[in-house]
mmCIF file of C-alpha atoms in Angstrom:
data_model
loop_
_atom_site.group_PDB
_atom_site.id
_atom_site.type_symbol
_atom_site.label_atom_id
_atom_site.label_comp_id
_atom_site.label_asym_id
_atom_site.label_seq_id
_atom_site.Cartn_x
_atom_site.Cartn_y
_atom_site.Cartn_z
ATOM 1 C CA UNK A 1 0.000 0.000 0.000
ATOM 2 C CA UNK A 2 1.393 3.377 -1.052
ATOM 3 C CA UNK A 3 0.127 6.232 1.096
ATOM 4 C CA UNK A 4 0.019 9.929 0.281
ATOM 5 C CA UNK A 5 -0.601 12.456 3.066
ATOM 6 C CA UNK A 6 -2.510 15.502 1.864
ATOM 7 C CA UNK A 7 -4.261 18.518 3.366
ATOM 8 C CA UNK A 8 -7.883 17.611 4.034
ATOM 9 C CA UNK A 9 -10.092 19.654 1.723
ATOM 10 C CA UNK A 10 -13.840 20.252 1.785
ATOM 11 C CA UNK A 11 -14.512 17.920 -1.136
ATOM 12 C CA UNK A 12 -13.242 14.956 0.900
ATOM 13 C CA UNK A 13 -14.937 16.036 4.122
ATOM 14 C CA UNK A 14 -17.814 13.482 3.932
ATOM 15 C CA UNK A 15 -15.315 10.626 3.580
ATOM 16 C CA UNK A 16 -13.256 11.923 6.491
ATOM 17 C CA UNK A 17 -16.349 12.473 8.617
ATOM 18 C CA UNK A 18 -17.562 8.904 8.097
ATOM 19 C CA UNK A 19 -14.147 7.416 8.875
ATOM 20 C CA UNK A 20 -13.272 9.621 11.847
ATOM 21 C CA UNK A 21 -16.614 9.294 13.632
ATOM 22 C CA UNK A 22 -16.808 5.507 13.215
ATOM 23 C CA UNK A 23 -13.247 4.837 14.391
ATOM 24 C CA UNK A 24 -13.504 7.394 17.195
ATOM 25 C CA UNK A 25 -16.751 6.011 18.634
ATOM 26 C CA UNK A 26 -15.465 2.437 18.456
ATOM 27 C CA UNK A 27 -12.322 3.411 20.392
ATOM 28 C CA UNK A 28 -13.607 6.030 22.852
ATOM 29 C CA UNK A 29 -14.176 4.760 26.380
ATOM 30 C CA UNK A 30 -15.670 8.113 27.373
ATOM 31 C CA UNK A 31 -18.395 7.940 24.735
ATOM 32 C CA UNK A 32 -19.065 4.272 25.500
ATOM 33 C CA UNK A 33 -19.636 5.034 29.180
ATOM 34 C CA UNK A 34 -22.149 7.731 28.218
ATOM 35 C CA UNK A 35 -23.971 5.365 25.838
ATOM 36 C CA UNK A 36 -23.302 7.449 22.729
ATOM 37 C CA UNK A 37 -23.837 5.655 19.416
ATOM 38 C CA UNK A 38 -22.352 6.690 16.102
ATOM 39 C CA UNK A 39 -25.562 8.163 14.644
ATOM 40 C CA UNK A 40 -26.101 10.533 17.581
ATOM 41 C CA UNK A 41 -22.422 11.439 17.565
ATOM 42 C CA UNK A 42 -22.530 12.305 13.873
ATOM 43 C CA UNK A 43 -25.568 14.530 14.312
ATOM 44 C CA UNK A 44 -23.884 16.306 17.210
ATOM 45 C CA UNK A 45 -20.511 16.745 15.496
ATOM 46 C CA UNK A 46 -21.445 17.500 11.872
ATOM 47 C CA UNK A 47 -21.408 21.319 12.012
ATOM 48 C CA UNK A 48 -18.248 21.770 14.140
ATOM 49 C CA UNK A 49 -16.453 19.111 12.087
ATOM 50 C CA UNK A 50 -17.028 21.146 8.927
ATOM 51 C CA UNK A 51 -15.790 24.285 10.677
ATOM 52 C CA UNK A 52 -12.619 22.489 11.795
ATOM 53 C CA UNK A 53 -11.882 21.373 8.231
ATOM 54 C CA UNK A 54 -12.370 24.944 7.023
ATOM 55 C CA UNK A 55 -9.538 26.089 9.334
ATOM 56 C CA UNK A 56 -7.105 24.286 7.006
ATOM 57 C CA UNK A 57 -5.079 22.383 9.620
ATOM 58 C CA UNK A 58 -6.382 18.852 9.034
ATOM 59 C CA UNK A 59 -4.798 16.114 6.907
ATOM 60 C CA UNK A 60 -5.795 12.846 5.238
ATOM 61 C CA UNK A 61 -4.007 9.635 4.289
ATOM 62 C CA UNK A 62 -4.930 8.405 0.817
ATOM 63 C CA UNK A 63 -4.202 4.969 -0.652
ATOM 64 C CA UNK A 64 -2.853 5.975 -4.068
ATOM 65 C CA UNK A 65 -3.911 2.678 -5.681
ATOM 66 C CA UNK A 66 -7.592 3.068 -4.821
ATOM 67 C CA UNK A 67 -7.903 6.789 -3.988
ATOM 68 C CA UNK A 68 -9.531 5.640 -0.737
ATOM 69 C CA UNK A 69 -9.029 7.563 2.483
ATOM 70 C CA UNK A 70 -7.444 5.268 5.071
ATOM 71 C CA UNK A 71 -6.742 7.821 7.779
ATOM 72 C CA UNK A 72 -7.285 11.392 8.862
ATOM 73 C CA UNK A 73 -6.190 13.784 11.586
ATOM 74 C CA UNK A 74 -8.529 16.629 12.499
ATOM 75 C CA UNK A 75 -6.993 19.761 14.006
ATOM 76 C CA UNK A 76 -8.314 23.146 15.008
ATOM 77 C CA UNK A 77 -6.990 26.365 16.474
ATOM 78 C CA UNK A 78 -7.207 25.807 20.237
ATOM 79 C CA UNK A 79 -8.389 29.355 20.890
ATOM 80 C CA UNK A 80 -10.935 29.236 18.055
ATOM 81 C CA UNK A 81 -12.347 25.751 18.533
ATOM 82 C CA UNK A 82 -15.751 25.230 16.887
ATOM 83 C CA UNK A 83 -18.325 24.184 19.454
ATOM 84 C CA UNK A 84 -21.329 21.895 19.158
ATOM 85 C CA UNK A 85 -24.782 22.733 20.512
ATOM 86 C CA UNK A 86 -24.692 20.924 23.858
ATOM 87 C CA UNK A 87 -28.143 22.275 24.752
ATOM 88 C CA UNK A 88 -29.626 20.218 21.898
ATOM 89 C CA UNK A 89 -27.615 17.142 22.885
ATOM 90 C CA UNK A 90 -27.486 16.974 26.712
ATOM 91 C CA UNK A 91 -25.896 13.516 26.573
ATOM 92 C CA UNK A 92 -22.648 15.284 25.688
ATOM 93 C CA UNK A 93 -22.752 17.723 28.617
ATOM 94 C CA UNK A 94 -20.314 15.652 30.756
ATOM 95 C CA UNK A 95 -17.776 15.635 27.909
ATOM 96 C CA UNK A 96 -18.132 19.389 27.451
ATOM 97 C CA UNK A 97 -17.682 19.960 31.188
ATOM 98 C CA UNK A 98 -14.645 17.670 31.279
ATOM 99 C CA UNK A 99 -13.019 19.582 28.428
ATOM 100 C CA UNK A 100 -13.869 22.816 30.217
ATOM 101 C CA UNK A 101 -12.051 21.690 33.362
ATOM 102 C CA UNK A 102 -8.955 20.779 31.343
ATOM 103 C CA UNK A 103 -9.116 24.131 29.573
ATOM 104 C CA UNK A 104 -9.370 26.037 32.858
ATOM 105 C CA UNK A 105 -6.272 24.314 34.218
ATOM 106 C CA UNK A 106 -4.369 24.863 30.977
ATOM 107 C CA UNK A 107 -5.171 28.559 30.677
ATOM 108 C CA UNK A 108 -3.974 29.088 34.233
ATOM 109 C CA UNK A 109 -0.522 28.148 32.935
ATOM 110 C CA UNK A 110 -0.578 29.446 29.371
ATOM 111 C CA UNK A 111 -1.948 32.662 27.884
ATOM 112 C CA UNK A 112 -2.825 32.100 24.243
ATOM 113 C CA UNK A 113 -3.889 34.122 21.238
ATOM 114 C CA UNK A 114 -5.425 32.735 18.042
ATOM 115 C CA UNK A 115 -2.853 31.125 15.757
ATOM 116 C CA UNK A 116 -0.519 29.942 18.510
ATOM 117 C CA UNK A 117 -1.715 26.465 19.562
ATOM 118 C CA UNK A 118 -3.233 23.735 17.400
ATOM 119 C CA UNK A 119 -5.470 21.095 18.979
ATOM 120 C CA UNK A 120 -5.458 17.521 17.696
ATOM 121 C CA UNK A 121 -9.187 16.963 18.004
ATOM 122 C CA UNK A 122 -9.618 13.554 16.319
ATOM 123 C CA UNK A 123 -7.354 10.961 14.772
ATOM 124 C CA UNK A 124 -8.487 7.902 12.849
ATOM 125 C CA UNK A 125 -6.853 5.139 10.838
ATOM 126 C CA UNK A 126 -8.922 2.520 9.044
ATOM 127 C CA UNK A 127 -8.670 -0.864 10.833
ATOM 128 C CA UNK A 128 -7.457 -2.580 7.662
ATOM 129 C CA UNK A 129 -4.568 -0.090 7.391
ATOM 130 C CA UNK A 130 -3.374 -0.218 10.983
ATOM 131 C CA UNK A 131 0.214 -0.955 11.916
ATOM 132 C CA UNK A 132 1.686 0.724 8.848
ATOM 133 C CA UNK A 133 2.814 3.978 10.426
ATOM 134 C CA UNK A 134 -0.025 6.045 8.977
ATOM 135 C CA UNK A 135 -0.820 7.874 12.208
ATOM 136 C CA UNK A 136 2.801 9.002 12.559
ATOM 137 C CA UNK A 137 2.759 10.196 8.936
ATOM 138 C CA UNK A 138 -0.423 12.166 9.592
ATOM 139 C CA UNK A 139 1.080 13.787 12.685
ATOM 140 C CA UNK A 140 4.241 14.748 10.839
ATOM 141 C CA UNK A 141 2.323 16.402 7.991
ATOM 142 C CA UNK A 142 -0.111 18.161 10.338
ATOM 143 C CA UNK A 143 2.745 19.518 12.451
ATOM 144 C CA UNK A 144 4.437 20.848 9.313
ATOM 145 C CA UNK A 145 1.276 22.631 8.166
ATOM 146 C CA UNK A 146 0.714 24.149 11.614
ATOM 147 C CA UNK A 147 4.323 25.360 11.807
ATOM 148 C CA UNK A 148 4.059 26.943 8.386
ATOM 149 C CA UNK A 149 0.945 28.797 9.544
ATOM 150 C CA UNK A 150 2.852 30.174 12.519
ATOM 151 C CA UNK A 151 1.576 27.912 15.296
ATOM 152 C CA UNK A 152 3.994 27.320 18.178
ATOM 153 C CA UNK A 153 2.428 24.418 20.104
ATOM 154 C CA UNK A 154 0.477 21.236 19.456
ATOM 155 C CA UNK A 155 -2.088 20.149 22.061
ATOM 156 C CA UNK A 156 -3.928 16.887 22.652
ATOM 157 C CA UNK A 157 -6.546 15.608 25.104
ATOM 158 C CA UNK A 158 -5.314 12.115 25.967
ATOM 159 C CA UNK A 159 -8.030 9.795 27.225
ATOM 160 C CA UNK A 160 -6.433 6.375 26.631
ATOM 161 C CA UNK A 161 -3.388 4.713 28.170
ATOM 162 C CA UNK A 162 -1.949 4.119 24.695
ATOM 163 C CA UNK A 163 -2.107 7.761 23.597
ATOM 164 C CA UNK A 164 -0.766 8.941 26.949
ATOM 165 C CA UNK A 165 2.232 6.640 26.561
ATOM 166 C CA UNK A 166 2.938 7.692 22.973
ATOM 167 C CA UNK A 167 2.501 11.437 23.458
ATOM 168 C CA UNK A 168 4.041 11.833 26.916
ATOM 169 C CA UNK A 169 6.769 9.197 26.767
ATOM 170 C CA UNK A 170 7.712 8.794 23.120
ATOM 171 C CA UNK A 171 7.127 12.345 21.931
ATOM 172 C CA UNK A 172 8.056 13.920 25.247
ATOM 173 C CA UNK A 173 5.120 16.315 25.386
ATOM 174 C CA UNK A 174 4.391 18.045 28.690
ATOM 175 C CA UNK A 175 1.343 17.359 30.868
ATOM 176 C CA UNK A 176 -0.410 20.707 31.302
ATOM 177 C CA UNK A 177 -3.742 19.628 32.835
ATOM 178 C CA UNK A 178 -5.230 16.465 34.324
ATOM 179 C CA UNK A 179 -8.656 15.388 35.591
ATOM 180 C CA UNK A 180 -9.245 12.090 37.381
ATOM 181 C CA UNK A 181 -12.249 10.130 36.162
ATOM 182 C CA UNK A 182 -13.243 8.867 39.611
ATOM 183 C CA UNK A 183 -13.504 12.336 41.146
ATOM 184 C CA UNK A 184 -14.850 14.433 38.259
ATOM 185 C CA UNK A 185 -18.404 15.543 39.030
ATOM 186 C CA UNK A 186 -21.193 17.260 37.167
ATOM 187 C CA UNK A 187 -24.620 17.889 38.645
ATOM 188 C CA UNK A 188 -23.714 15.741 41.639
ATOM 189 C CA UNK A 189 -22.769 12.703 39.527
ATOM 190 C CA UNK A 190 -19.466 11.090 38.555
ATOM 191 C CA UNK A 191 -20.265 10.037 34.961
ATOM 192 C CA UNK A 192 -16.813 8.603 34.212
ATOM 193 C CA UNK A 193 -16.034 6.792 37.468
ATOM 194 C CA UNK A 194 -16.327 3.367 35.770
ATOM 195 C CA UNK A 195 -13.197 4.186 33.761
ATOM 196 C CA UNK A 196 -10.183 2.857 35.641
ATOM 197 C CA UNK A 197 -7.586 2.579 32.868
ATOM 198 C CA UNK A 198 -6.212 5.131 32.522
ATOM 199 C CA UNK A 199 -7.309 6.797 35.765
ATOM 200 C CA UNK A 200 -7.402 10.277 34.263
ATOM 201 C CA UNK A 201 -7.595 12.353 31.106
ATOM 202 C CA UNK A 202 -4.572 14.517 30.374
ATOM 203 C CA UNK A 203 -4.091 17.624 28.281
ATOM 204 C CA UNK A 204 -0.568 17.586 26.848
ATOM 205 C CA UNK A 205 1.400 20.217 24.976
ATOM 206 C CA UNK A 206 4.431 19.908 22.737
ATOM 207 C CA UNK A 207 6.474 22.416 20.744
ATOM 208 C CA UNK A 208 6.147 22.747 17.003
#
């Protein structure tokens, strides 16, 4: 398989949306705990996903033999993140509140303006293309695009043990915020307390 990494353009947005949402829901412990299925997630995410693509920071992995998208990495400006309508989809309120807590901790340490920090919002590689280094290729291309646009940092919300190991240990990014799942509360409930591995979600930052 020969892979080409390209900027993700609006004409390939439907393909990226289908791939990213399916892979993300299948892998996300947070969404599973909340009982979110892929159809609800797609309805919730459709508008902000389009806005993220329009920021011009996202990339796609294309199989040159078939012209099929086998991976994508969705980025946005951290300060100008598109937001979904949580009022219409209250199931997602715990996720929004969790992200808000991470953001509050992060901004206590870092003052940002638009165009300085890029957020890796979603990453997806097709299951039949896994293990071929595609994710690393996507990251490399996305980092290059962000640098060329003047961004200084790359940020990620790390909710799995695997991503925490890769980003914090292998890439050496710095932990800037952390929220434990067993103690996070919203409206008197602990919606993520069933998650024990990893014990917390981490917001990490690395230089570009």
